[in-house]
XYZ file of C-alpha atoms in Angstrom:
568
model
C 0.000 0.000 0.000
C 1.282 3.673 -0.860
C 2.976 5.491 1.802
C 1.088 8.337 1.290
C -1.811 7.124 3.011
C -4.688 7.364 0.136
C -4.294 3.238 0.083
C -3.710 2.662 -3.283
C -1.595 0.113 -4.709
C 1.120 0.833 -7.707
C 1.081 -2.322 -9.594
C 4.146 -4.071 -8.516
C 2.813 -3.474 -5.174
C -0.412 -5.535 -6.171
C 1.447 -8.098 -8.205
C 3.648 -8.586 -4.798
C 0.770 -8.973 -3.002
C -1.203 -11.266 -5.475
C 1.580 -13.248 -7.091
C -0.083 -12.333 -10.341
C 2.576 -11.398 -12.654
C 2.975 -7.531 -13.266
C 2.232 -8.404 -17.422
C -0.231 -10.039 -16.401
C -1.857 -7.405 -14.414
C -1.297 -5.292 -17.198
C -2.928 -7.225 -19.442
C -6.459 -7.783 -17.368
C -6.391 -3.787 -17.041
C -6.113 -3.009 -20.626
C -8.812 -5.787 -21.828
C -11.363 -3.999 -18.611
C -11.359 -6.538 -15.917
C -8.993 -4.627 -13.841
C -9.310 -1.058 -14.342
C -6.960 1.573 -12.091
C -8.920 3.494 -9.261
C -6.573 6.434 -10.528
C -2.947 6.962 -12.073
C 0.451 9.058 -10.929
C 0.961 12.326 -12.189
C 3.646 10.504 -14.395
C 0.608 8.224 -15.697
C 1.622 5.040 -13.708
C -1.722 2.876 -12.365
C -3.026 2.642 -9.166
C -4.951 0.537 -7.931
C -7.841 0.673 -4.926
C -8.591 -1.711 -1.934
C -10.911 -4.283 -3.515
C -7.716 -4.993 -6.410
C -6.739 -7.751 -4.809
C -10.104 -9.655 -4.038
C -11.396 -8.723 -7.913
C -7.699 -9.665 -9.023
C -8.541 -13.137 -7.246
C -11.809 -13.000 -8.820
C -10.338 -12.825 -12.215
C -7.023 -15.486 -11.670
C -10.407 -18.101 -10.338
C -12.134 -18.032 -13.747
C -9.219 -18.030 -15.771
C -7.939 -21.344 -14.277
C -11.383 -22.568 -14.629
C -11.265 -21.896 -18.280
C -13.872 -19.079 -18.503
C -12.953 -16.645 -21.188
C -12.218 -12.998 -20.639
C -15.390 -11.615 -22.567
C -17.356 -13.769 -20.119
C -15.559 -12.536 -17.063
C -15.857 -8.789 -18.108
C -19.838 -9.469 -17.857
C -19.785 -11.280 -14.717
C -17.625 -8.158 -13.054
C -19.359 -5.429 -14.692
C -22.420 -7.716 -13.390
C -23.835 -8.237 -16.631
C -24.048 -11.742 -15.826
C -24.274 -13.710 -12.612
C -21.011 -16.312 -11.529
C -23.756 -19.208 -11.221
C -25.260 -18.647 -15.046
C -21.182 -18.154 -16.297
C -20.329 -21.394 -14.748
C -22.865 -23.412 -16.156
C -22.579 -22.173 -19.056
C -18.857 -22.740 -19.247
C -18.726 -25.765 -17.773
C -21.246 -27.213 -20.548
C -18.228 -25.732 -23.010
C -15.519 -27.631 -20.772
C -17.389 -30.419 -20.948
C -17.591 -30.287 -25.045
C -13.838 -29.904 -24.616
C -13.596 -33.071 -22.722
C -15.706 -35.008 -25.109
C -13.436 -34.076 -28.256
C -10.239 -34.796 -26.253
C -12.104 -37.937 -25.279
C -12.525 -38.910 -28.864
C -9.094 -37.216 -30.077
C -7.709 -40.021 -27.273
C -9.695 -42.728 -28.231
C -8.916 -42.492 -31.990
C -5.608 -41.785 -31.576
C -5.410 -45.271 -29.517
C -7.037 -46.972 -31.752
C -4.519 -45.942 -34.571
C -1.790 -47.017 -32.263
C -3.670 -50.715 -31.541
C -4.592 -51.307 -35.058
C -1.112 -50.337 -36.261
C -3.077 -47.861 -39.253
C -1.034 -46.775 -41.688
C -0.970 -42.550 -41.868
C -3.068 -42.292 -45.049
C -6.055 -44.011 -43.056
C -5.642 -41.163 -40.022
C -8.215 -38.685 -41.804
C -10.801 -41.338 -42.581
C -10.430 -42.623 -39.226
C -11.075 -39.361 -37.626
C -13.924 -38.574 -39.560
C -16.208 -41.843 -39.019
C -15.294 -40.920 -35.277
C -16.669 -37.250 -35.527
C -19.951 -38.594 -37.331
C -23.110 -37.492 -35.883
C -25.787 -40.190 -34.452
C -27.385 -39.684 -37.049
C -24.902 -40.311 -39.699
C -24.156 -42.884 -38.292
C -27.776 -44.191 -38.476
C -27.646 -43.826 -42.181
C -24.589 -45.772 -43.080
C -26.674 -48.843 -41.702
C -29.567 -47.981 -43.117
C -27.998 -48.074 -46.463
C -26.445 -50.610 -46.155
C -29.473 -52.646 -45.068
C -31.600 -51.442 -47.604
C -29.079 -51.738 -50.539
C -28.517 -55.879 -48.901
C -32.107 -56.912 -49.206
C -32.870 -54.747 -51.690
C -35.582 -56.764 -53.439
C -36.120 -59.542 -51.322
C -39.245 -59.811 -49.172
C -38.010 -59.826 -45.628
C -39.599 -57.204 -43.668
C -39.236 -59.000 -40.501
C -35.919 -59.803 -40.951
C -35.079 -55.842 -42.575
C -36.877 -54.201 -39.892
C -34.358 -56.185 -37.219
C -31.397 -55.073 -38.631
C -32.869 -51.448 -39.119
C -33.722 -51.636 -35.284
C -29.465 -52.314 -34.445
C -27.920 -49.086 -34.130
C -24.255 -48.395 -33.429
C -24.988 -45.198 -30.665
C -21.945 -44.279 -29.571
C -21.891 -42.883 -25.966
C -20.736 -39.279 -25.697
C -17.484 -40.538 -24.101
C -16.536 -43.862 -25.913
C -13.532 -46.122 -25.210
C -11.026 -46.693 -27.499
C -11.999 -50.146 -28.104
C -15.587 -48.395 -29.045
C -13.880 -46.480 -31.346
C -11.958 -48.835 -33.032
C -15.321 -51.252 -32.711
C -17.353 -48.288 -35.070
C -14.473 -47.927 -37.403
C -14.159 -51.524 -38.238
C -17.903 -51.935 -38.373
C -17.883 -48.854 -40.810
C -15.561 -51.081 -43.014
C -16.925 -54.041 -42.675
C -20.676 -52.892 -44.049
C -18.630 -51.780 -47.147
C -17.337 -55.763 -47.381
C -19.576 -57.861 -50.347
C -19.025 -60.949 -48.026
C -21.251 -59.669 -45.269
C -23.829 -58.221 -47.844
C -23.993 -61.531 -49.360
C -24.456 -63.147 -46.115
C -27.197 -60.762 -45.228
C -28.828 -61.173 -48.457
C -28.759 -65.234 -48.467
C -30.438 -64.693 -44.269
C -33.170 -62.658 -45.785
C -34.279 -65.030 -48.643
C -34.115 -67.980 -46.289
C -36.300 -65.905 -44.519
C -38.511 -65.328 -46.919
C -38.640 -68.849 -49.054
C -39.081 -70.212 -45.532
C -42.150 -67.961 -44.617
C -45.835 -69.742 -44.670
C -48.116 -68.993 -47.809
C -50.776 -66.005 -47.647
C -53.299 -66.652 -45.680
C -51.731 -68.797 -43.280
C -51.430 -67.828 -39.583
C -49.089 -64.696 -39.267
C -45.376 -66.178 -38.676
C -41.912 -66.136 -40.708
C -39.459 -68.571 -40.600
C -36.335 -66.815 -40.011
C -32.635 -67.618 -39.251
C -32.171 -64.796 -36.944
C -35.447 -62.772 -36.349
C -36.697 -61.698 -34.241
C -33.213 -61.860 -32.982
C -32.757 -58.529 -34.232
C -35.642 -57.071 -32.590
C -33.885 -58.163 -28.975
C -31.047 -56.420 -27.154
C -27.963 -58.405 -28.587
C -26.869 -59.926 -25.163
C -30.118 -61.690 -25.433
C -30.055 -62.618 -29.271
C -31.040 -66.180 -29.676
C -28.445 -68.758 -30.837
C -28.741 -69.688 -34.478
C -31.790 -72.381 -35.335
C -32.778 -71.864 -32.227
C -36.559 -70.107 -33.292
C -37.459 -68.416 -36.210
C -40.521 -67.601 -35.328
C -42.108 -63.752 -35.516
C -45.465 -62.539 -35.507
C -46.405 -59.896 -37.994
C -49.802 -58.173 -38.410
C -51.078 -58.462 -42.354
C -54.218 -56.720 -42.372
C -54.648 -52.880 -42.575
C -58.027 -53.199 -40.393
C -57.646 -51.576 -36.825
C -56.862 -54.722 -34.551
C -58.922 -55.765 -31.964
C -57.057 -54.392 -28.717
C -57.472 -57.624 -26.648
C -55.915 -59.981 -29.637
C -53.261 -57.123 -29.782
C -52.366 -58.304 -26.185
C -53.303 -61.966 -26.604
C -50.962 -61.996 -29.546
C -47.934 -60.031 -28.260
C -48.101 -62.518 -25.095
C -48.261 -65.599 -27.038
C -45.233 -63.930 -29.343
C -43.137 -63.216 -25.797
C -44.125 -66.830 -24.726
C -42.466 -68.000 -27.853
C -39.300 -65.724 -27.295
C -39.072 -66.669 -24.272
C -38.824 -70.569 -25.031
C -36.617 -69.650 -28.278
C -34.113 -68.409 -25.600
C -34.331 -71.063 -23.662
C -33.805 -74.108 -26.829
C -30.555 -71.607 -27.403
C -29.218 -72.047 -23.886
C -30.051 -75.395 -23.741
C -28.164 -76.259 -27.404
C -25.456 -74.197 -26.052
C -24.951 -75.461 -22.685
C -25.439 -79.342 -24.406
C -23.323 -78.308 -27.119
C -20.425 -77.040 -25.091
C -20.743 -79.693 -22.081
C -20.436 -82.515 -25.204
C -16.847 -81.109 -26.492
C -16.134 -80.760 -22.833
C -16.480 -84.278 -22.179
C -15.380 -85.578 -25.028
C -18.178 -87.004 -27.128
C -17.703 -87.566 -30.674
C -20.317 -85.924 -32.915
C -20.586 -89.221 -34.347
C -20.777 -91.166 -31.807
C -23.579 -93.272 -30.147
C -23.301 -90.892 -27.055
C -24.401 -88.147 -29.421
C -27.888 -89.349 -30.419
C -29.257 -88.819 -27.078
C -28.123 -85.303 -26.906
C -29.809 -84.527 -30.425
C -32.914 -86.203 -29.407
C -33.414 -83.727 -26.442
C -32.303 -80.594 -28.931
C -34.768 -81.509 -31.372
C -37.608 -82.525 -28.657
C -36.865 -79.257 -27.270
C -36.961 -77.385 -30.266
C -40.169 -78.537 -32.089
C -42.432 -76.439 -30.255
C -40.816 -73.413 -31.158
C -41.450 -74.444 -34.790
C -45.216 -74.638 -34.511
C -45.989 -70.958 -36.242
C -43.880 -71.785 -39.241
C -44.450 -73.535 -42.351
C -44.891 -76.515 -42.187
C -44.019 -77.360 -39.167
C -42.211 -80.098 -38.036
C -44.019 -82.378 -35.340
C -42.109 -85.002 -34.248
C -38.054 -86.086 -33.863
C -37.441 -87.664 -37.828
C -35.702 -87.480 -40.753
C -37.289 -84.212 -42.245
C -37.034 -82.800 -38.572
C -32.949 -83.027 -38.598
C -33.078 -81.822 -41.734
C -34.967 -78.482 -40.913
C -33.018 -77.582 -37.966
C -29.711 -78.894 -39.592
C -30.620 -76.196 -42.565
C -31.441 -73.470 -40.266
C -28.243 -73.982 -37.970
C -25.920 -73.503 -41.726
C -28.227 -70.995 -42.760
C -27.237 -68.961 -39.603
C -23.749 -69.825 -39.292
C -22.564 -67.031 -40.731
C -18.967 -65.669 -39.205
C -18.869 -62.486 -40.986
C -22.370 -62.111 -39.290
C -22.038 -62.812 -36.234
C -18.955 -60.460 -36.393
C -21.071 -57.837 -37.364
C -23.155 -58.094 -34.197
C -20.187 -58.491 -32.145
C -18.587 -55.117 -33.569
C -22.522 -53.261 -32.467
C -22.651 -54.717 -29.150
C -19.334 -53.478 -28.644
C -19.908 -50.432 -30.195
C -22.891 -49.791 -28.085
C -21.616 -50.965 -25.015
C -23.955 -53.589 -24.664
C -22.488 -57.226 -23.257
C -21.950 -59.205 -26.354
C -24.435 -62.593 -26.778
C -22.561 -66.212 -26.263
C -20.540 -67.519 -28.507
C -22.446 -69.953 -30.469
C -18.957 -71.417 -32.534
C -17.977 -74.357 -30.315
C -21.819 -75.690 -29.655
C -22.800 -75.020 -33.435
C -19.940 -76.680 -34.877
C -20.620 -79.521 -32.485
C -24.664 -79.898 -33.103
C -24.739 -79.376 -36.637
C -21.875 -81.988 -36.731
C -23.466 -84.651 -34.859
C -27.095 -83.752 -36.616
C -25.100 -84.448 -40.113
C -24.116 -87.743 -38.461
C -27.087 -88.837 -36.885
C -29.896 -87.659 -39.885
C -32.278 -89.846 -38.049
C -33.544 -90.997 -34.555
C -32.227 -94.221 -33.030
C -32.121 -95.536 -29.882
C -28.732 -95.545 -27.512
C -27.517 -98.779 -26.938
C -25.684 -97.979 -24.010
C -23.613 -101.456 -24.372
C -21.350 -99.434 -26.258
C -20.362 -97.676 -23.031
C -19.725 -101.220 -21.542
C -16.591 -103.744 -21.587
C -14.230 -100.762 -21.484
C -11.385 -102.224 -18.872
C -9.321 -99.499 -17.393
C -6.553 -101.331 -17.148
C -6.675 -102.750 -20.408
C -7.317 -99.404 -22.333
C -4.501 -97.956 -20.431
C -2.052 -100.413 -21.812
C -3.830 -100.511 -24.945
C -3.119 -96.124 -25.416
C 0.579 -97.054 -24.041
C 1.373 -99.669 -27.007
C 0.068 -97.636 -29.409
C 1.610 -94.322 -28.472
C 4.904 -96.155 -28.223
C 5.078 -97.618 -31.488
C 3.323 -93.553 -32.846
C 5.776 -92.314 -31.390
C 8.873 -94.251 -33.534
C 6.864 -93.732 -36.420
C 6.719 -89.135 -35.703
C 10.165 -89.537 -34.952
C 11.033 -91.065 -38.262
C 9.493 -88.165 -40.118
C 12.058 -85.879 -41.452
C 11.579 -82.014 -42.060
C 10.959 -82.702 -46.077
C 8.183 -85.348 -45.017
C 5.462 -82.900 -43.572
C 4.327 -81.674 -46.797
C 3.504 -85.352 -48.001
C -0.474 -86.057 -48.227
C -1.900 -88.769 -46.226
C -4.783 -90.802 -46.826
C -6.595 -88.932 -44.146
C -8.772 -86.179 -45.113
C -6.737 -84.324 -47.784
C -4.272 -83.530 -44.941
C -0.498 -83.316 -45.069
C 1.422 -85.047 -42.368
C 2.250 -81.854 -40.703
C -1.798 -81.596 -40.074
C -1.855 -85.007 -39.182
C 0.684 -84.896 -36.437
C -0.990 -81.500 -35.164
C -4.276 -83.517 -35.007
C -2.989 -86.165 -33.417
C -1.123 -84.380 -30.484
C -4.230 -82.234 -30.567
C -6.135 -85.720 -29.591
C -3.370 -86.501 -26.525
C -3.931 -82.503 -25.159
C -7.918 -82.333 -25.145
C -7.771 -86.136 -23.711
C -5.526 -84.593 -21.209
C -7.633 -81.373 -20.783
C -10.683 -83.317 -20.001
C -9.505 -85.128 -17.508
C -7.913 -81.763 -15.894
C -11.545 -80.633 -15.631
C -10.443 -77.521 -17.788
C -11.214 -78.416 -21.921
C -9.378 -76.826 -23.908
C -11.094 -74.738 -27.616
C -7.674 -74.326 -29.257
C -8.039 -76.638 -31.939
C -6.938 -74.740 -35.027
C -3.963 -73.831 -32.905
C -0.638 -74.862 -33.818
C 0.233 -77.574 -31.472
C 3.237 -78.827 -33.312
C 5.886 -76.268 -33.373
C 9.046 -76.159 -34.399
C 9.714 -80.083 -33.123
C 6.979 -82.255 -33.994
C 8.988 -85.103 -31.787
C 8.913 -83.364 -28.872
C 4.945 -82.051 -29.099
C 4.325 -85.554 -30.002
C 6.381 -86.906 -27.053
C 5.108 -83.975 -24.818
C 1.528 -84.813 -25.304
C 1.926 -88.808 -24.934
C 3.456 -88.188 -21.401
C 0.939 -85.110 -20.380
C -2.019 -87.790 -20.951
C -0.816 -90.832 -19.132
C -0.229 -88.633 -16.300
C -3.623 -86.936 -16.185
C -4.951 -90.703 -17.328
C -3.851 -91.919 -14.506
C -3.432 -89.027 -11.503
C -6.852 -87.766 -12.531
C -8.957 -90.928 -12.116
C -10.462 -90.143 -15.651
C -10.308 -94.068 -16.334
C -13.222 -94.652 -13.778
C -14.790 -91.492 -13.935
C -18.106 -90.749 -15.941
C -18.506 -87.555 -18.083
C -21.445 -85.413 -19.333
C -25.118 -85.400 -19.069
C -25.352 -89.082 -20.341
C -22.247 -90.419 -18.170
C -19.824 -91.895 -20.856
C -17.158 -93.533 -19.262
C -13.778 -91.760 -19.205
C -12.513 -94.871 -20.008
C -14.530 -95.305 -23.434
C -13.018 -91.070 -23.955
C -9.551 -92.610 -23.728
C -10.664 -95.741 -26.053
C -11.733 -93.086 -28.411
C -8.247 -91.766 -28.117
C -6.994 -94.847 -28.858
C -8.863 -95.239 -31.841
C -8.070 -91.948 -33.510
C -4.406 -92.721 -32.275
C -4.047 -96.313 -34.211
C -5.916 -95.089 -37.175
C -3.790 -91.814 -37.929
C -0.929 -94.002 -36.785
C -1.499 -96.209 -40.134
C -2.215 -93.064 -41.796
C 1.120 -91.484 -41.170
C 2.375 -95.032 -41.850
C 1.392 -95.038 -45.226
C 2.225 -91.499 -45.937
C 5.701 -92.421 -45.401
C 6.146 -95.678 -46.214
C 6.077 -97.211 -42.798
C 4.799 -100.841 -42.004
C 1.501 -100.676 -40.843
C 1.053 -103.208 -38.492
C 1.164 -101.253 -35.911
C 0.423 -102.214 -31.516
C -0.239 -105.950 -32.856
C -0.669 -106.514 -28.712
C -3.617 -103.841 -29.113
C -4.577 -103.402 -32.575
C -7.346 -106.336 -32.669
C -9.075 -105.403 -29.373
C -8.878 -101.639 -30.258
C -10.696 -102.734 -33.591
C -13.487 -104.465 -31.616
C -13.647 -101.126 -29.131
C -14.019 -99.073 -32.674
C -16.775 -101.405 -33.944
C -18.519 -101.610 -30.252
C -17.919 -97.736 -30.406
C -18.612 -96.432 -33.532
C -21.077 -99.357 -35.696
C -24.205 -98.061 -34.724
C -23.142 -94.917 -35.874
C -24.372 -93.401 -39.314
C -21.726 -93.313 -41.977
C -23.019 -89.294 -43.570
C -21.320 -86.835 -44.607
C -21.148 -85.120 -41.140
C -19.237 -88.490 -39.752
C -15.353 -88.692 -39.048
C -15.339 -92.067 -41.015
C -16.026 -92.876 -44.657
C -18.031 -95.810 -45.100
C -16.370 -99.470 -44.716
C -13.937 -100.552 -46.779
C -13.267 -104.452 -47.963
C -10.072 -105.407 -46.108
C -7.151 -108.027 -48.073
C -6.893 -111.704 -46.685
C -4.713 -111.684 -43.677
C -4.499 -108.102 -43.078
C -3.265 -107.137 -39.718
C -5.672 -105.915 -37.366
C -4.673 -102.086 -37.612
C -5.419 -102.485 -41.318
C -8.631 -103.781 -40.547
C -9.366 -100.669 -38.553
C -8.067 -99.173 -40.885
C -10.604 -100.541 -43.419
C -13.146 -100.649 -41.160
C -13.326 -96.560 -40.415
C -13.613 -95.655 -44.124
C -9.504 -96.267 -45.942
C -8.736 -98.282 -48.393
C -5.627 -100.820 -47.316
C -5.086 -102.638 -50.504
């Protein structure tokens, strides 16, 4: 304060007082927000009492972000503090959603490795509006089924929106970008398409009862964490007459179409959880402990057929069939990608994965095309003891044949399956690691993995002695597994099976004897016949159908005969 004793304050003074810088101070005065009570007679600025508290005033909104225009009202009391802070914190709070998105695309760049020419485009799919956004799916939808009579099915995919939120992750971001390219893909607007006219070749005949017959609606209509497995209903209700409707069938019939939704959901959970618990314990699509599981997924899902055409009454032939076709129909990965990339987009929980139950059901309904009964003998006369030696002779004399094979010999075909040896030693330590897995309690879903490496040997090797340890420290050999309790013992006999059989496989591939486990071969053929003979030889099996087998061939080339090859 001034010596003099008027209590003024030369600016240094103030800026001492304030720790405001003196350019600072300066500055505020010349733009209004700080003007001088009076000046020196040599023009310097003073300033009055209340400096410092309006000074303070002034430094507040600044580091809040308020701009000086706005503060020049609020002191001049033009505007009130509460109305200026709203206000600007609705503007900060723009900010923050642009740096938001500046951050999340940025990220995204960084975890998809984009090149710089793709920045721009990037940036602007991430700056589009709602509603833009709204229209790149609605173009694409409409230019997919463009001529095909779907309007169920159209109006479900219209219904999926990718909303972003106002804040959106980077894995949101990158989610919307990739779905953006991904609607401009032909693959997924051929997949659409081919959906829509199942849907409508599938649909009943005018003047039937109101339903569709649809691979995925009303899927679409539903929140995607509670979309429906595919085949699992395709069933939708759709008013066809322009006459007001009656307001108590209006109820009765959007009851009757959440009753069936409801039991749609619950066939999907049930093929699902059957589907999954089957590769989890081991069970063959093809084999006998496979029927029963179909029987309850198609006795489960006939009633959810009733308002198609046609519909399917009973467990047969043309039953199978139906549900077989709607399962392919559905499986569609590019499609079920495409919901994956909205859920995520949307921040909605993402539905589950149908891949390891649909590969397994539509596997075992190709097998088994028609109802038959389980003879559950074929879970009988499986020794523990006996099928443990049996999977130790076999894997030791595997095991000389893999390490015979030299770098040059993994390209050579085999008579398994159009595969090269390389593919058939991956399969068969495959077979040794899920054996092992189930009896871990922990299945593995790896199996396009590469379980080979760089030393085929040593996975082979690896594998052999990972099983007979779990085989054995597990109780697996006297254990029971799944809903219809197949012995872990027959699993292992299974094992033993595939073992042998790709054994004379790689045998012939390379030029190998093939008389391979003599001690085992002839019992492990009857465990294959007890196993596997009531079981359908279709397209869907894992064996071709039986082969005649040369006087006095060797037991192993009797299985071999027996599960489809040719050993002459």
């Amino acid at each position: 304060m001034n010596e003099d004793g008027t209590g003024l304050l030369t600016i240094g003074e103030l800026a001492r007082l304030t720790g405001v810088p003196v350019k600072t101070i300066r500055s505020w005065s010349d733009q209004d927000l700080l003007p001088p009570a009076a000046r020196t007679p040599a023009g310097y600025r003073l300033y009055g009492p209340d400096a410092p508290a309006r000074l303070e005033i002034v430094r507040s909104l600044r580091e809040l972000g308020v701009g000086l225009t706005a503060i020049r009202s609020v002191l001049h009391r033009e505007l009130t503090v509460a109305g200026t802070a709203a206000q600007w914190a609705d503007a900060l709070d723009a900010q923050i959603r642009a740096l938001r998105l500046q951050s999340a695309v940025l990220r995204s760049v960084a975890a998809r490795g984009s090149a710089a020419e793709e920045l721009p485009y990037m940036t602007e799919l991430a700056r589009l509006s709602a509603r833009e956004r709204r229209r790149i799916i609605t173009d694409f939808v409409e230019d997919a089924l463009d001529g095909v009579d779907a309007p169920a099915y159209r109006s479900g995919l219209l219904a999926a929106t990718p909303d972003l939120p106002d804040d959106p992750t980077p894995e949101q971001i990158g989610a919307w970008i990739e779905l953006a390219a991904l609607v401009r893909e032909p693959e997924l607007r051929a997949a659409l398409r081919r959906l829509a006219e199942y849907s409508a070749r599938t649909a009943p005949p005018a003047g039937e009862p109101d339903a569709k017959s649809e691979p995925y609606a009303p899927e679409e209509r539903r929140a995607p964490e509670e979309r429906r497995a595919p085949g699992a209903s395709h069933t939708t209700t759709e008013p066809r007459t322009a006459a007001a409707p009656d307001p108590a069938m209006q109820e009765q019939a959007a009851q009757e179409q959440a009753a069936q939704g409801q039991a749609a959901a619950r066939v999907a959970e049930l093929m699902r959880v059957r589907g999954e618990a089957a590769v989890a314990a081991g069970i063959a699509p093809d084999s006998p402990a496979a029927e029963p599981v179909i029987a309850e997924l198609v006795a489960a899902w006939l009633p959810t057929q009733t308002g198609t055409a046609d519909p399917p009454t009973e467990d047969n032939p043309a039953a199978r069939a139906r549900l077989l076709e709607q399962l392919e129909t559905a499986a569609e990965p590019v499609v079920e990608r495409y919901w994956q990339l909205l859920c995520t987009v949307t921040g909605r929980p993402a539905p589950p994965r149908w891949d390891t139950a649909g590969a397994w059901t539509t596997a075992a309904l190709r097998a088994h095309p028609r109802p038959y009964g389980l003879d559950r003998s074929a879970f009988d006369g499986t020794d523990p003891d006996r099928v443990l030696r049996a999977y130790e002779q076999v894997t030791r004399d595997v095991a000389v044949l893999v390490a015979a094979v030299r770098p040059e010999d993994l390209a050579l075909p085999t008579p398994c399956a159009g595969w090269s040896v390389r593919q058939l030693l991956d399969h068969m330590v495959w077979e040794n690691l899920m054996a092992t897995s189930i009896a871990e309690d922990a299945p593995r879903d790896d199996h396009t993995a590469d379980h080979l490496g760089d030393d085929h040997r040593a996975a082979f090797d690896d594998s052999v002695r990972a099983a007979l340890a779990a085989f054995t420290g597990s109780g697996m050999l006297r254990r029971t597994y799944g809903p219809y309790e197949a012995p872990g013992a027959m699993i292992v006999q299974q094992v033993v099976v595939e073992l042998l059989a790709h054994g004379w496989d790689l045998a012939r591939a390379t030029g190998a004897p093939t008389g391979l486990a003599p001690e085992a071969a002839e019992e492990t053929l009857a465990a294959a016949r007890r196993i596997y003979g009531a079981a359908p030889r279709t397209e869907g099996s894992s064996f071709a159908p039986e082969r005649p087998a040369p006087p006095g061939a060797s037991a192993t080339d009797r299985l071999a005969a027996f599960l489809g090859r040719d050993p002459a």
